[in-house]
CSV table of C-alpha atoms in Angstrom, one decimal:
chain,number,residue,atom,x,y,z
A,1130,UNK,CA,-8.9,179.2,-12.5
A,1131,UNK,CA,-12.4,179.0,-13.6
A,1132,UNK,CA,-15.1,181.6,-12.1
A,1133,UNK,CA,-18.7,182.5,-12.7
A,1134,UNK,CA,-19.0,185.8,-14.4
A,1135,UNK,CA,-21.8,188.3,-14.3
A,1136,UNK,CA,-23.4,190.9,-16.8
A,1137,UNK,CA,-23.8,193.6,-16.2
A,1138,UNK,CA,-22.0,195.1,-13.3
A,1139,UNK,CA,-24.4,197.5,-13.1
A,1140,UNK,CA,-28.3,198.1,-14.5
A,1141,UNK,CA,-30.0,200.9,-13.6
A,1142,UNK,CA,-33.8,200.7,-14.3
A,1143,UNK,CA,-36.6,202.9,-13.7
A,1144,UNK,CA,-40.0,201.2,-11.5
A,1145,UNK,CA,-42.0,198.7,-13.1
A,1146,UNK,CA,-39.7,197.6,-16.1
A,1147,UNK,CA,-38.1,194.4,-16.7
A,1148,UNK,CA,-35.0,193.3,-16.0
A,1149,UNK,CA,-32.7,190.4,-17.2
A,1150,UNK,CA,-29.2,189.5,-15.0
A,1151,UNK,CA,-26.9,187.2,-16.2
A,1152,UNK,CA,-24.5,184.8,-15.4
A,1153,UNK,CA,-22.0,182.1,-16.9
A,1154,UNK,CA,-21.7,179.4,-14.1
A,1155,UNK,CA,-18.3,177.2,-14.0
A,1156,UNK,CA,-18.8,174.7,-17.2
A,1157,UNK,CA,-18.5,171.6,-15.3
A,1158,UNK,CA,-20.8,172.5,-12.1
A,1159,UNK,CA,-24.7,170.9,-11.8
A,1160,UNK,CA,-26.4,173.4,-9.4
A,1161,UNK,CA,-27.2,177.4,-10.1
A,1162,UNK,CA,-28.2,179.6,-7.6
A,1163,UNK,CA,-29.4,183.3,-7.3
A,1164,UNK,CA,-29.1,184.7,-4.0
A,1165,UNK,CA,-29.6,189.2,-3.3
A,1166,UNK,CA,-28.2,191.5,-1.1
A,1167,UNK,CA,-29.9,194.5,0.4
A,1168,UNK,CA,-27.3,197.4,1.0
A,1169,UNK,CA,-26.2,196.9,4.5
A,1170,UNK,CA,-27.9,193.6,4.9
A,1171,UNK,CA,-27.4,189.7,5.0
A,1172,UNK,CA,-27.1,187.9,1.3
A,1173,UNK,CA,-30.1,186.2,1.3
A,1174,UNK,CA,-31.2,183.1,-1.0
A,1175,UNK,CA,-33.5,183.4,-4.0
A,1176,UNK,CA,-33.4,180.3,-6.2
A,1177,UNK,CA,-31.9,177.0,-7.0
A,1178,UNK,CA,-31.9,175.5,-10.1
A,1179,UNK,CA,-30.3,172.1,-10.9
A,1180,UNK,CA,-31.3,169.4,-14.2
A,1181,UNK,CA,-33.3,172.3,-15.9
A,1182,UNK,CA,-35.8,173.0,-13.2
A,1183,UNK,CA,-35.7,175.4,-10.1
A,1184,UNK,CA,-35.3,172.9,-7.0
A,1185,UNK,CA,-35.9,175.1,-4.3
A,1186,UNK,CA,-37.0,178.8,-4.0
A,1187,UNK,CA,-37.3,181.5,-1.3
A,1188,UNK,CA,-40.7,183.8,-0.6
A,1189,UNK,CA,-39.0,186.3,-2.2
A,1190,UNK,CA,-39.0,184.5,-5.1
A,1191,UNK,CA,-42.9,185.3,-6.0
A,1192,UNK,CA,-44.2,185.1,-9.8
A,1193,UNK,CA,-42.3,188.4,-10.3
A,1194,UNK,CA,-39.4,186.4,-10.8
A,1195,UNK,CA,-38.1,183.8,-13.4
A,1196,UNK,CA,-34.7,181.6,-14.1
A,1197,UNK,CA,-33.8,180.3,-16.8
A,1198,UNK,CA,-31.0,178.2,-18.7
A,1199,UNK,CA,-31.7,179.3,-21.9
A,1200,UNK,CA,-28.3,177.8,-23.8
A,1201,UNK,CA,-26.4,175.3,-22.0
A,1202,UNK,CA,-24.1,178.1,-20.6
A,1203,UNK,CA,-25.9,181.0,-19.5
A,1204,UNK,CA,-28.3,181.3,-16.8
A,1205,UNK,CA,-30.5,184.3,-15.9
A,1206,UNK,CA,-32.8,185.9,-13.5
A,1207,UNK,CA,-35.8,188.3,-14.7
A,1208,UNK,CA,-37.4,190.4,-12.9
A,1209,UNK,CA,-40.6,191.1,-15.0
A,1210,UNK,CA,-41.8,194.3,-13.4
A,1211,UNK,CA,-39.3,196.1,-10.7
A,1212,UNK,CA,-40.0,197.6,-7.6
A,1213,UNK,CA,-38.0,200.1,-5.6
A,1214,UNK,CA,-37.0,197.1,-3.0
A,1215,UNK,CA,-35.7,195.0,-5.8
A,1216,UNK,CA,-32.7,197.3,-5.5
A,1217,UNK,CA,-29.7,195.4,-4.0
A,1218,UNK,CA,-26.5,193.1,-5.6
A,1219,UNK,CA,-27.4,190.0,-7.4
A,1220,UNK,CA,-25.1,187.3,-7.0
A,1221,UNK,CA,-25.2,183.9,-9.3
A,1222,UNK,CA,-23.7,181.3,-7.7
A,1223,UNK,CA,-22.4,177.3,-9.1
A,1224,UNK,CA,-21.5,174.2,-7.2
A,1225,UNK,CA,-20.6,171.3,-9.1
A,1226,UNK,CA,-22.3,169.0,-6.1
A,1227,UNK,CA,-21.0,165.2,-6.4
A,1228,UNK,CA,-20.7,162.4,-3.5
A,1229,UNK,CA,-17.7,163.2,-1.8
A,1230,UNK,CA,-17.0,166.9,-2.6
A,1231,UNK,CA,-19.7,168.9,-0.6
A,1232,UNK,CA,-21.2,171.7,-1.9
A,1233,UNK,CA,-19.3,174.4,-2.4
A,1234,UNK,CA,-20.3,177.4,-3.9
A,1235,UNK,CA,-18.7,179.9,-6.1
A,1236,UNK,CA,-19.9,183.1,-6.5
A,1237,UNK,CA,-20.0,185.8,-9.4
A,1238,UNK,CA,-19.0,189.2,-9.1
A,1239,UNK,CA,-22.7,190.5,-8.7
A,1240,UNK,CA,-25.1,192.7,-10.5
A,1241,UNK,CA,-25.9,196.0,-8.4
A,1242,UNK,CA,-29.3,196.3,-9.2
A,1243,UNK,CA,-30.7,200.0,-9.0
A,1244,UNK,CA,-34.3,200.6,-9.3
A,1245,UNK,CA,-35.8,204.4,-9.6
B,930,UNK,CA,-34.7,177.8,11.5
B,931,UNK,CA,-31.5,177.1,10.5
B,932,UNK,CA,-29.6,180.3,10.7
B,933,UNK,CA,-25.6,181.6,10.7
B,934,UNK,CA,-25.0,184.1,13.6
B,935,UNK,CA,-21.3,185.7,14.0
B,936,UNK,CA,-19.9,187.5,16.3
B,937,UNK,CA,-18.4,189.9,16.9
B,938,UNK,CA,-20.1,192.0,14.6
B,939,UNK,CA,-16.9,194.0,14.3
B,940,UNK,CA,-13.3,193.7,14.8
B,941,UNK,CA,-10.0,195.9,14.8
B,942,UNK,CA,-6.7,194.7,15.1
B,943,UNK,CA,-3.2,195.6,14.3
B,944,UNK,CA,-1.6,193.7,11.5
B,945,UNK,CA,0.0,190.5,12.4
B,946,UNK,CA,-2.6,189.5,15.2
B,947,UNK,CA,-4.3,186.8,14.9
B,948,UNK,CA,-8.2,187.4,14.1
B,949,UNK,CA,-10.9,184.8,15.2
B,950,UNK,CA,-14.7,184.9,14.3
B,951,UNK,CA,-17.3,183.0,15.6
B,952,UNK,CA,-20.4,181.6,13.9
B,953,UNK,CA,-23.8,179.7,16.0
B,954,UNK,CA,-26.3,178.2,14.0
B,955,UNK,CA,-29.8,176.5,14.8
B,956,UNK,CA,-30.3,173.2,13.1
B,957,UNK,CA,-28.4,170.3,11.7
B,958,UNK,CA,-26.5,170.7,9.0
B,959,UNK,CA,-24.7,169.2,5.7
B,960,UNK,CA,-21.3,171.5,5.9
B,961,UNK,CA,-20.5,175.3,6.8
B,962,UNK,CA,-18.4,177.4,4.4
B,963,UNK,CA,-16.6,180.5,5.1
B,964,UNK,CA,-16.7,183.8,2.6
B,965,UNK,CA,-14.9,187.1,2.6
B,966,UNK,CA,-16.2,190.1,1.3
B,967,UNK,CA,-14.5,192.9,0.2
B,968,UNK,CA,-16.6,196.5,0.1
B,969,UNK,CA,-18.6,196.6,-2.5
B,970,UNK,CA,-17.4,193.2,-4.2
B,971,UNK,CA,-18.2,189.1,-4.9
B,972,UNK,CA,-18.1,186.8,-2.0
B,973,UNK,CA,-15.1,184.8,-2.0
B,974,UNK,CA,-15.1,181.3,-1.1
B,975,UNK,CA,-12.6,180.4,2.1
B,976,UNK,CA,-13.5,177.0,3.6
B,977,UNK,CA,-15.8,174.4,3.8
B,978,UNK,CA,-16.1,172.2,6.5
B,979,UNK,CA,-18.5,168.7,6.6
B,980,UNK,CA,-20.2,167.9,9.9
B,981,UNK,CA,-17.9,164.8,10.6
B,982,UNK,CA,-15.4,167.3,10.5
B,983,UNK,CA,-14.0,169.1,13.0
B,984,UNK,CA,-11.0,171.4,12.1
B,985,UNK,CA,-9.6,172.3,8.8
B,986,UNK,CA,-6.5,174.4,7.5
B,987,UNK,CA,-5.8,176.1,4.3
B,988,UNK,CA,-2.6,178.5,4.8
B,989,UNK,CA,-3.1,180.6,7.3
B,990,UNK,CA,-7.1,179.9,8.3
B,991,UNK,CA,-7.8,177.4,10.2
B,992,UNK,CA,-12.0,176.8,10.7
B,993,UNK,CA,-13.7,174.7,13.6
B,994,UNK,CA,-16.5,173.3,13.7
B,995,UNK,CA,-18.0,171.6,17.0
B,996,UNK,CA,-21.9,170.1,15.8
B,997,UNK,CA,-22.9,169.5,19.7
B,998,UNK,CA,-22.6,173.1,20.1
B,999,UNK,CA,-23.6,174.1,16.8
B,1000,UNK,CA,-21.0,176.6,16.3
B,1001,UNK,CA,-17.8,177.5,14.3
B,1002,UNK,CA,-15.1,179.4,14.3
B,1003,UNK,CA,-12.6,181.2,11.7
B,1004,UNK,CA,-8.9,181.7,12.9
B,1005,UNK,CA,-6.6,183.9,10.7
B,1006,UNK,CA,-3.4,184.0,11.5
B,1007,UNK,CA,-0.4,186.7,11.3
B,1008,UNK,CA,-3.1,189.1,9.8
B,1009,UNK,CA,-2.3,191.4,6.9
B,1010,UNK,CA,-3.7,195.0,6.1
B,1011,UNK,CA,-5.8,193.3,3.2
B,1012,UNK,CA,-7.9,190.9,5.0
B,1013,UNK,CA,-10.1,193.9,5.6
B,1014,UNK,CA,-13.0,192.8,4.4
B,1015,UNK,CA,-16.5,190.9,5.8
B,1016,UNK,CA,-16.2,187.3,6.4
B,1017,UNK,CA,-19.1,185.3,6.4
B,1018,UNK,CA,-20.6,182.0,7.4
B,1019,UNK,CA,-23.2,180.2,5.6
B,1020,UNK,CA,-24.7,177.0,6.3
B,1021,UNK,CA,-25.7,174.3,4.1
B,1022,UNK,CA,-28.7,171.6,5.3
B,1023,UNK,CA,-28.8,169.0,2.4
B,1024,UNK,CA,-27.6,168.6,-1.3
B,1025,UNK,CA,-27.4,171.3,-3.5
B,1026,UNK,CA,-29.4,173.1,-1.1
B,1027,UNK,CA,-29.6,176.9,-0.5
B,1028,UNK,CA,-27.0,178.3,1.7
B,1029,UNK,CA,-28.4,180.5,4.6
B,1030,UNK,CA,-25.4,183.5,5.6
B,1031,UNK,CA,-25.2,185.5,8.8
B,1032,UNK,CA,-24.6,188.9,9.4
B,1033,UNK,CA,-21.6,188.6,8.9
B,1034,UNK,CA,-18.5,190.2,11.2
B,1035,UNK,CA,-16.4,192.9,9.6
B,1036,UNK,CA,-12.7,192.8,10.1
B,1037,UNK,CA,-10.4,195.7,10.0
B,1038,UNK,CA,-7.0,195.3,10.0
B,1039,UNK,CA,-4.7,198.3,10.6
B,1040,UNK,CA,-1.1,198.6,9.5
């Protein structure tokens, strides 16, 4: 069954460095999504991204942060300089959204991200 | 704002009880979709229900949904030791649009 995948599992980073997650949505899906979640908290939404542009975005989303669909396959968040409360899993998520099917979304495995 | 609320926040039963969760929300919406998450892990996609809908199976869940009330629930029946885990809802206002979760209510199921 097909499923989105994430790399890596785990990326450890030290403050203020640059960070690139990524993920390989389900090949026949339109939308691509980034959501977080904060140890202990709700998953909260980031970013959607659907015909090469990012339809909606969250205020946590600020000019730190950039998506991108660099290849046809992949698609990746960046994080250009990291901050302690970037720490949390990153989960990609695809829906392959057409009249009649609803959007359903499936998620990858997430990214913990750790920030020192 | 549109936002997922479950309760309970936590829940213990013995193996082969049923389970039910409850989820309130605020605003219309497109669908609602149930996820289970195990410690530590992905979020697994359940159920999605549409807004003209108003119950759906898939082996042994079976989701609600009543619009007027804004609410849902999750039923799982004959539980088993490993559905231990989270379970969410998330709610979806328009196409391709973000999903907002709730807190979520964590299940335990003893054996």
């Amino acid at each position: 069954e097909p499923e989105v995948t994430q790399t890596p599992s785990h990326q450890v980073t030290q403050m203020g460095q640059e960070v690139i997650l990524r993920c390989v949505p389900i090949s026949n899906h339109l939308y691509f999504y980034w959501y977080r979640q904060i140890l202990g908290q709700k998953v909260e939404f980031l970013v959607s991204f659907y015909n090469n542009e990012i339809s909606e975005k969250s205020e946590i989303f600020d000019d730190q942060f950039s998506v991108e669909r660099p290849d046809g396959s992949n698609f990746t968040l960046k994080i250009r300089s990291t901050k302690l409360e970037d720490s949390a899993m990153y989960f990609c998520a695809s829906s392959a959204w057409f009249s009649g099917r609803g959007n359903e979304q499936f998620f990858g495995p997430g990214t913990r991200l750790t920030v020192l | 704002s549109q936002q997922g609320e479950e309760d309970p926040q936590a829940l213990s039963i013995q193996e082969g009880e049923n389970a039910t969760m409850n989820c309130s929300y605020k605003t219309s919406i497109n669908n609602l979709q149930w996820y289970r998450q195990n410690s530590g892990r992905g979020l697994v996609h359940l159920i999605l229900i549409r807004s003209n809908e108003r119950e759906k199976h898939s082996g042994r869940l079976r989701v609600t949904l009543d619009t007027s009330k804004k609410s849902s629930s999750l039923l799982i029946t004959a539980s088993r030791a490993a559905d231990t885990a989270s379970y969410f809802c998330a709610t979806d206002a328009g196409y391709g649009n973000k999903l907002v979760f709730g807190a979520g209510t964590i299940l335990r199921v003893k054996s």
